[in-house]
């Protein structure tokens, strides 16, 4: 089994099994709190993002409104409530799809979306690749960080790869380096760790192809870095506290920071444009977080007003989630403006054929 010291398991396979068990059996939100659970403002602002982006796509009717890794379903419920109120045409056009592997969380999400069961009738699927064709807007908050990573260690000769034996790491010379991403394309000092999330890169490449062919945009929000960074970012939360990631697999939430630079390269190789990444603080402020907070606090007790203001600070302050979390959009090359990215210009897709060195 997973904990057998005699048969090392490659880190990504260990992490995949541990997280499938964790999300399948535990209540993740007993261990950590996410932006949509901090405040309804988060999902509402993303709902507004959907409405404006949909207009920019030419208001296609119907369109797929998808969320990957929806947790308790709070983000989508808040977004739909806002759409129903302020953008009824967009609400009516949305065909809601939830990408979720945990049967237990699917039930929780169905309850959260119950007020929208008629007319929205949400549908569940296992993977981003299973989403139906057509115009699409996809949201994903703290989804990519849960996907399994591989860890490579730079040596004088090349690269070692980490596996798990019992509760410790073992390394052996890497035998099958991925051909088209780090570590092949990024070097680090000897002894340092370089991480790669093949699942995230495959999703980015596949979305890149899809958004090049049809109309759409995908928004990824996660903690991570955007640059030629390295280091071991694997972490575990168990019973709400940091824990050794290799102990008690399935009892702890295992995550790793998202490499937005690598994600962007993969998406653009697929054929779409990318926007950002920008910090969550900049993104939410541009979408009107503080105006919404002031509106929610109006005519409330001082205590409620203080809570709303505190939630906005927690989401946007540079030394809190606002600086730790980053936001990247992937979009069809024809889209010329995306809300929340006003300060940035999109990075163009790789022209087809260029990947082959032509
Ligand atoms: N977005 C939510 C929850 C984040 S927790 C929030 O912000 O609150 C991560 C979510 O991703 C959970 O719903 C988990 O079940 C789901 N998940 C993890 N690995 C997955 C995979 N490989 N495919 C689909 N969903 C996955």
Coordinates of C-alpha atoms and ligand atoms in Angstrom, one line a residue:
X1 CA 0.0 0.0 0.0
X2 CA 0.8 3.7 0.0
X3 CA 2.9 3.6 3.2
X4 CA 5.1 0.6 2.3
X5 CA 8.7 1.7 2.8
X6 CA 10.0 -1.1 0.5
X7 CA 8.2 0.1 -2.6
X8 CA 8.6 3.8 -3.3
X9 CA 5.7 5.6 -5.0
X10 CA 6.4 8.5 -7.3
X11 CA 5.3 11.7 -5.5
X12 CA 2.6 12.6 -8.1
X13 CA 1.0 9.2 -7.8
X14 CA 1.2 9.4 -4.0
X15 CA -0.4 12.8 -4.0
X16 CA -3.2 11.8 -6.5
X17 CA -4.2 8.8 -4.2
X18 CA -3.9 10.8 -1.0
X19 CA -6.1 13.7 -2.3
X20 CA -8.7 11.4 -3.9
X21 CA -9.1 9.8 -0.5
X22 CA -9.0 13.1 1.3
X23 CA -11.7 14.9 -0.9
X24 CA -13.7 11.7 -1.1
X25 CA -14.1 11.2 2.7
X26 CA -13.2 14.4 4.6
X27 CA -14.7 17.8 5.0
X28 CA -11.9 19.9 3.5
X29 CA -13.5 23.1 5.0
X30 CA -12.8 21.8 8.5
X31 CA -9.1 22.2 7.6
X32 CA -8.9 25.4 5.6
X33 CA -11.0 28.3 4.4
X34 CA -11.2 29.5 0.9
X35 CA -12.1 32.9 -0.6
X36 CA -15.7 32.1 -1.5
X37 CA -16.2 30.8 2.1
X38 CA -14.8 34.0 3.5
X39 CA -17.4 36.3 1.8
X40 CA -20.2 36.2 -0.7
X41 CA -18.5 39.2 -2.3
X42 CA -16.0 36.8 -4.0
X43 CA -18.5 34.8 -5.9
X44 CA -20.6 37.9 -6.7
X45 CA -17.6 39.6 -8.2
X46 CA -16.8 36.5 -10.3
X47 CA -20.4 36.5 -11.4
X48 CA -20.0 40.1 -12.6
X49 CA -16.8 39.0 -14.4
X50 CA -18.8 36.2 -16.1
X51 CA -21.5 38.7 -17.3
X52 CA -19.0 41.2 -18.7
X53 CA -16.9 38.6 -20.3
X54 CA -19.9 37.0 -21.9
X55 CA -20.9 40.3 -23.3
X56 CA -17.4 40.7 -24.7
X57 CA -17.8 37.3 -26.4
X58 CA -20.9 38.6 -28.2
X59 CA -23.4 37.2 -25.7
X60 CA -23.5 33.6 -27.1
X61 CA -26.8 31.8 -26.2
X62 CA -26.5 29.2 -24.8
X63 CA -23.0 29.0 -23.4
X64 CA -21.3 26.6 -21.0
X65 CA -20.7 28.1 -17.5
X66 CA -18.2 25.8 -15.8
X67 CA -16.4 25.6 -12.5
X68 CA -13.5 23.2 -11.8
X69 CA -13.1 22.0 -8.2
X70 CA -16.1 23.8 -6.8
X71 CA -15.8 22.6 -3.2
X72 CA -19.0 23.4 -1.4
X73 CA -20.5 25.1 -4.5
X74 CA -20.5 28.5 -2.7
X75 CA -18.8 30.4 -5.5
X76 CA -21.2 29.2 -8.2
X77 CA -24.2 29.8 -6.0
X78 CA -23.1 33.4 -5.3
X79 CA -22.3 34.0 -8.9
X80 CA -25.6 32.7 -10.1
X81 CA -27.6 34.7 -7.6
X82 CA -25.9 37.9 -8.9
X83 CA -26.4 36.9 -12.5
X84 CA -30.1 36.2 -11.9
X85 CA -30.5 39.7 -10.4
X86 CA -28.3 41.9 -12.6
X87 CA -27.7 40.0 -15.8
X88 CA -30.8 37.9 -16.5
X89 CA -30.0 37.2 -20.2
X90 CA -26.6 35.8 -19.2
X91 CA -28.2 33.8 -16.4
X92 CA -30.8 32.3 -18.8
X93 CA -28.1 31.5 -21.4
X94 CA -25.8 29.7 -18.8
X95 CA -25.6 25.9 -19.0
X96 CA -23.9 25.2 -15.6
X97 CA -21.3 22.4 -15.5
X98 CA -19.4 21.4 -12.3
X99 CA -16.1 19.6 -12.7
X100 CA -15.8 17.5 -9.5
X101 CA -14.5 14.0 -8.8
X102 CA -15.6 13.6 -5.2
X103 CA -19.2 12.1 -5.0
X104 CA -19.5 13.5 -1.5
X105 CA -18.7 17.1 -2.6
X106 CA -21.0 16.7 -5.6
X107 CA -23.9 16.2 -3.2
X108 CA -22.9 19.3 -1.2
X109 CA -22.7 21.3 -4.4
X110 CA -26.1 20.1 -5.6
X111 CA -27.6 21.4 -2.3
X112 CA -25.9 24.8 -2.7
X113 CA -27.3 25.1 -6.3
X114 CA -30.7 23.9 -5.4
X115 CA -32.2 27.4 -5.6
X116 CA -31.1 27.4 -9.3
X117 CA -32.1 23.8 -10.1
X118 CA -34.9 25.3 -12.2
X119 CA -34.1 26.8 -14.7
X120 CA -30.3 26.3 -14.5
X121 CA -30.2 22.4 -14.0
X122 CA -26.5 22.0 -13.3
X123 CA -24.6 19.0 -14.7
X124 CA -21.5 17.3 -13.2
X125 CA -18.5 15.8 -15.0
X126 CA -15.2 14.3 -13.9
X127 CA -12.7 16.4 -15.9
X128 CA -12.3 19.7 -17.9
X129 CA -11.8 17.5 -21.0
X130 CA -15.4 16.2 -20.6
X131 CA -17.1 19.6 -20.8
X132 CA -19.4 19.8 -23.8
X133 CA -18.3 21.9 -26.9
X134 CA -19.4 25.4 -27.6
X135 CA -18.8 28.8 -26.2
X136 CA -17.6 28.5 -22.6
X137 CA -16.6 30.5 -19.5
X138 CA -14.7 28.4 -16.9
X139 CA -13.9 29.5 -13.3
X140 CA -11.5 27.7 -11.0
X141 CA -10.5 28.8 -7.5
X142 CA -8.0 26.7 -5.5
X143 CA -8.4 23.8 -8.0
X144 CA -5.0 23.5 -9.6
X145 CA -3.1 23.5 -6.3
X146 CA -4.8 20.2 -5.4
X147 CA -3.5 18.4 -8.6
X148 CA -0.5 16.1 -8.1
X149 CA 3.0 17.4 -8.7
X150 CA 6.3 15.8 -9.5
X151 CA 9.4 17.1 -7.8
X152 CA 12.8 17.0 -9.5
X153 CA 16.1 17.7 -7.7
X154 CA 19.0 19.2 -9.7
X155 CA 22.2 17.2 -9.4
X156 CA 25.7 17.6 -10.9
X157 CA 24.7 15.0 -13.5
X158 CA 21.1 16.0 -14.4
X159 CA 17.9 15.5 -12.4
X160 CA 16.8 13.2 -9.7
X161 CA 13.1 12.6 -9.0
X162 CA 11.5 12.3 -5.6
X163 CA 9.3 9.3 -4.6
X164 CA 7.7 8.5 -1.3
X165 CA 8.8 5.5 0.8
X166 CA 6.9 5.1 4.0
X167 CA 6.9 8.6 5.5
X168 CA 10.1 9.9 3.8
X169 CA 11.3 11.0 0.4
X170 CA 13.7 9.0 -1.6
X171 CA 15.4 10.2 -4.8
X172 CA 16.6 8.3 -7.8
X173 CA 17.8 9.6 -11.2
X174 CA 14.8 10.7 -13.2
X175 CA 14.0 8.4 -16.1
X176 CA 11.1 10.1 -17.9
X177 CA 11.5 13.8 -17.9
X178 CA 8.5 15.6 -19.5
X179 CA 9.6 16.7 -23.0
X180 CA 8.1 20.1 -23.3
X181 CA 8.1 21.9 -20.0
X182 CA 10.3 22.4 -16.9
X183 CA 12.7 20.9 -16.0
X184 CA 13.7 20.6 -19.7
X185 CA 13.1 24.3 -20.2
X186 CA 14.2 25.7 -16.8
X187 CA 17.4 25.2 -14.8
X188 CA 17.9 25.7 -11.1
X189 CA 21.0 25.6 -8.8
X190 CA 22.3 22.2 -7.8
X191 CA 20.5 20.7 -4.9
X192 CA 17.3 22.7 -5.5
X193 CA 13.8 21.3 -6.2
X194 CA 11.8 22.0 -9.3
X195 CA 8.1 21.1 -9.4
X196 CA 5.9 20.3 -12.3
X197 CA 2.2 19.7 -12.3
X198 CA 1.5 17.7 -15.4
X199 CA -2.2 17.6 -14.8
X200 CA -2.4 21.4 -14.7
X201 CA -0.3 21.8 -17.9
X202 CA -2.4 19.3 -19.7
X203 CA -5.6 21.2 -18.8
X204 CA -3.9 24.5 -19.9
X205 CA -2.9 23.0 -23.3
X206 CA -6.3 21.5 -23.8
X207 CA -8.1 24.8 -22.9
X208 CA -5.6 26.6 -25.2
X209 CA -6.7 24.5 -28.1
X210 CA -10.4 24.8 -27.3
X211 CA -10.3 28.6 -26.8
X212 CA -8.4 29.0 -30.1
X213 CA -11.2 27.2 -32.0
X214 CA -14.3 28.5 -30.2
X215 CA -15.3 31.5 -28.1
X216 CA -14.4 31.5 -24.4
X217 CA -12.4 32.3 -21.4
X218 CA -11.1 30.5 -18.3
X219 CA -10.1 32.1 -15.0
X220 CA -7.7 30.5 -12.6
X221 CA -7.2 31.8 -9.1
X222 CA -4.7 30.2 -6.8
X223 CA -1.7 30.7 -4.6
X224 CA 1.5 30.5 -6.6
X225 CA 4.2 32.3 -8.4
X226 CA 4.8 33.7 -11.9
X227 CA 8.4 33.6 -12.8
X228 CA 11.4 31.3 -13.0
X229 CA 11.1 30.3 -9.4
X230 CA 12.0 27.0 -7.8
X231 CA 11.7 25.3 -4.4
X232 CA 9.7 22.7 -2.6
X233 CA 6.1 24.1 -2.1
X234 CA 4.3 20.8 -1.2
X235 CA 2.3 21.4 2.0
X236 CA -0.3 19.5 4.1
X237 CA -3.1 20.7 6.3
X238 CA -4.4 18.1 8.8
X239 CA -7.1 19.0 11.3
X240 CA -6.6 22.7 10.4
X241 CA -2.8 22.6 11.1
X242 CA 0.3 22.3 9.0
X243 CA 1.5 18.7 8.9
X244 CA 4.2 16.6 7.4
X245 CA 2.9 15.9 3.9
X246 CA 3.9 12.3 3.8
X247 CA 2.3 11.2 7.0
X248 CA -1.3 10.0 7.2
X249 CA -2.1 10.1 3.4
X250 CA -5.8 10.8 2.9
X251 CA -6.2 12.5 6.2
X252 CA -4.5 15.8 5.1
X253 CA -5.1 18.2 2.3
X254 CA -2.0 18.2 0.0
X255 CA -1.3 21.2 -2.1
X256 CA 1.5 22.8 -4.0
X257 CA 1.9 26.4 -5.3
X258 CA 0.8 27.0 -8.9
X259 CA 3.5 27.8 -11.5
X260 CA 1.6 30.4 -13.5
X261 CA 4.5 31.0 -15.9
X262 CA 4.5 27.4 -17.0
X263 CA 0.7 27.4 -17.1
X264 CA 0.7 30.4 -19.5
X265 CA 3.3 28.8 -21.8
X266 CA 1.2 25.6 -22.1
X267 CA -2.0 27.5 -22.8
X268 CA -0.4 29.7 -25.5
X269 CA 1.2 26.7 -27.1
X270 CA -2.4 25.3 -27.3
X271 CA -3.4 28.4 -29.2
X272 CA -5.2 30.9 -26.8
X273 CA -4.0 34.2 -25.4
X274 CA -3.3 34.6 -21.7
X275 CA -3.9 37.6 -19.4
X276 CA -1.9 38.2 -16.2
X277 CA -1.2 36.8 -13.8
X278 CA -2.1 39.7 -11.6
X279 CA -2.5 39.5 -7.8
X280 CA -5.9 38.7 -6.4
X281 CA -5.9 42.0 -4.6
X282 CA -5.4 44.0 -7.8
X283 CA -8.0 41.8 -9.6
X284 CA -10.7 42.1 -7.0
X285 CA -10.1 45.8 -6.5
X286 CA -10.5 46.4 -10.2
X287 CA -13.8 44.5 -10.1
X288 CA -15.1 46.8 -7.4
X289 CA -14.5 44.8 -4.2
X290 CA -14.4 47.9 -2.0
X291 CA -17.5 49.5 -3.5
X292 CA -19.4 46.3 -3.0
X293 CA -18.2 46.0 0.6
X294 CA -19.4 49.6 1.3
X295 CA -22.7 48.8 -0.3
X296 CA -23.1 45.6 1.8
X297 CA -22.1 47.5 5.0
X298 CA -24.7 50.3 4.5
X299 CA -27.5 50.3 7.0
X300 CA -25.9 47.4 8.9
X301 CA -24.9 47.2 12.6
X302 CA -21.3 48.4 13.3
X303 CA -20.4 44.7 14.0
X304 CA -21.6 43.5 10.6
X305 CA -20.0 46.5 8.8
X306 CA -16.7 45.6 10.5
X307 CA -17.0 42.0 9.4
X308 CA -17.6 43.0 5.8
X309 CA -14.7 45.4 5.8
X310 CA -12.5 42.7 7.5
X311 CA -13.4 40.2 4.8
X312 CA -12.6 42.6 2.0
X313 CA -9.2 43.3 3.6
X314 CA -8.5 39.6 4.0
X315 CA -9.2 38.9 0.4
X316 CA -7.3 41.9 -1.1
X317 CA -4.6 43.1 1.3
X318 CA -1.1 42.6 -0.2
X319 CA 0.2 40.9 2.9
X320 CA -2.8 38.5 3.0
X321 CA -4.6 36.6 0.4
X322 CA -4.5 39.6 -1.9
X323 CA -0.8 39.2 -2.5
X324 CA -0.4 35.4 -2.0
X325 CA -3.0 34.5 -4.6
X326 CA -2.7 35.3 -8.3
X327 CA -5.2 35.3 -11.1
X328 CA -4.6 34.3 -14.7
X329 CA -7.1 34.2 -17.6
X330 CA -6.9 32.2 -20.8
X331 CA -9.1 33.6 -23.6
X332 CA -9.9 33.3 -27.3
X333 CA -7.5 35.5 -29.2
X334 CA -10.4 37.6 -30.5
X335 CA -11.3 38.9 -27.0
X336 CA -9.9 42.4 -26.6
X337 CA -10.8 43.3 -23.1
X338 CA -11.3 41.3 -19.9
X339 CA -12.5 42.8 -16.6
X340 CA -10.0 42.8 -13.8
X341 CA -7.0 42.9 -16.2
X342 CA -7.3 46.5 -17.3
X343 CA -3.6 47.2 -16.7
X344 CA -2.3 44.3 -18.7
X345 CA -2.2 43.5 -22.3
X346 CA -2.8 39.9 -23.3
X347 CA 0.1 37.6 -24.3
X348 CA -0.5 36.3 -27.8
X349 CA -0.7 32.6 -28.5
X350 CA 2.2 30.8 -30.1
X351 CA 1.6 30.8 -33.9
X352 CA 0.9 27.3 -35.1
X353 CA 4.0 25.6 -36.4
X354 CA 6.3 27.6 -34.3
X355 CA 6.4 24.9 -31.6
X356 CA 8.2 22.7 -34.2
X357 CA 10.9 25.3 -34.5
X358 CA 9.6 26.5 -38.0
Ligands
LIG1 N1 -13.0 26.0 -5.3 C1 -13.4 25.6 -4.0 C2 -12.8 24.4 -3.4 C3 -11.3 24.2 -3.4 S1 -10.8 22.6 -2.8 C4 -13.3 26.8 -3.0 O1 -12.7 27.8 -3.4 O2 -13.8 26.8 -1.9 C5 -10.4 21.7 -4.2 C6 -11.6 21.2 -5.0 O3 -11.1 20.5 -6.2 C7 -12.5 20.2 -4.3 O4 -13.8 20.4 -4.7 C8 -12.0 18.9 -4.8 O5 -12.9 17.8 -4.6 C9 -11.7 19.2 -6.2 N2 -10.7 18.3 -6.9 C10 -9.5 17.9 -6.4 N3 -8.9 17.2 -7.4 C11 -9.7 17.1 -8.4 C12 -9.6 16.6 -9.7 N4 -8.5 15.9 -10.1 N5 -10.6 16.7 -10.6 C13 -11.7 17.4 -10.2 N6 -11.8 18.0 -9.0 C14 -10.9 17.9 -8.1

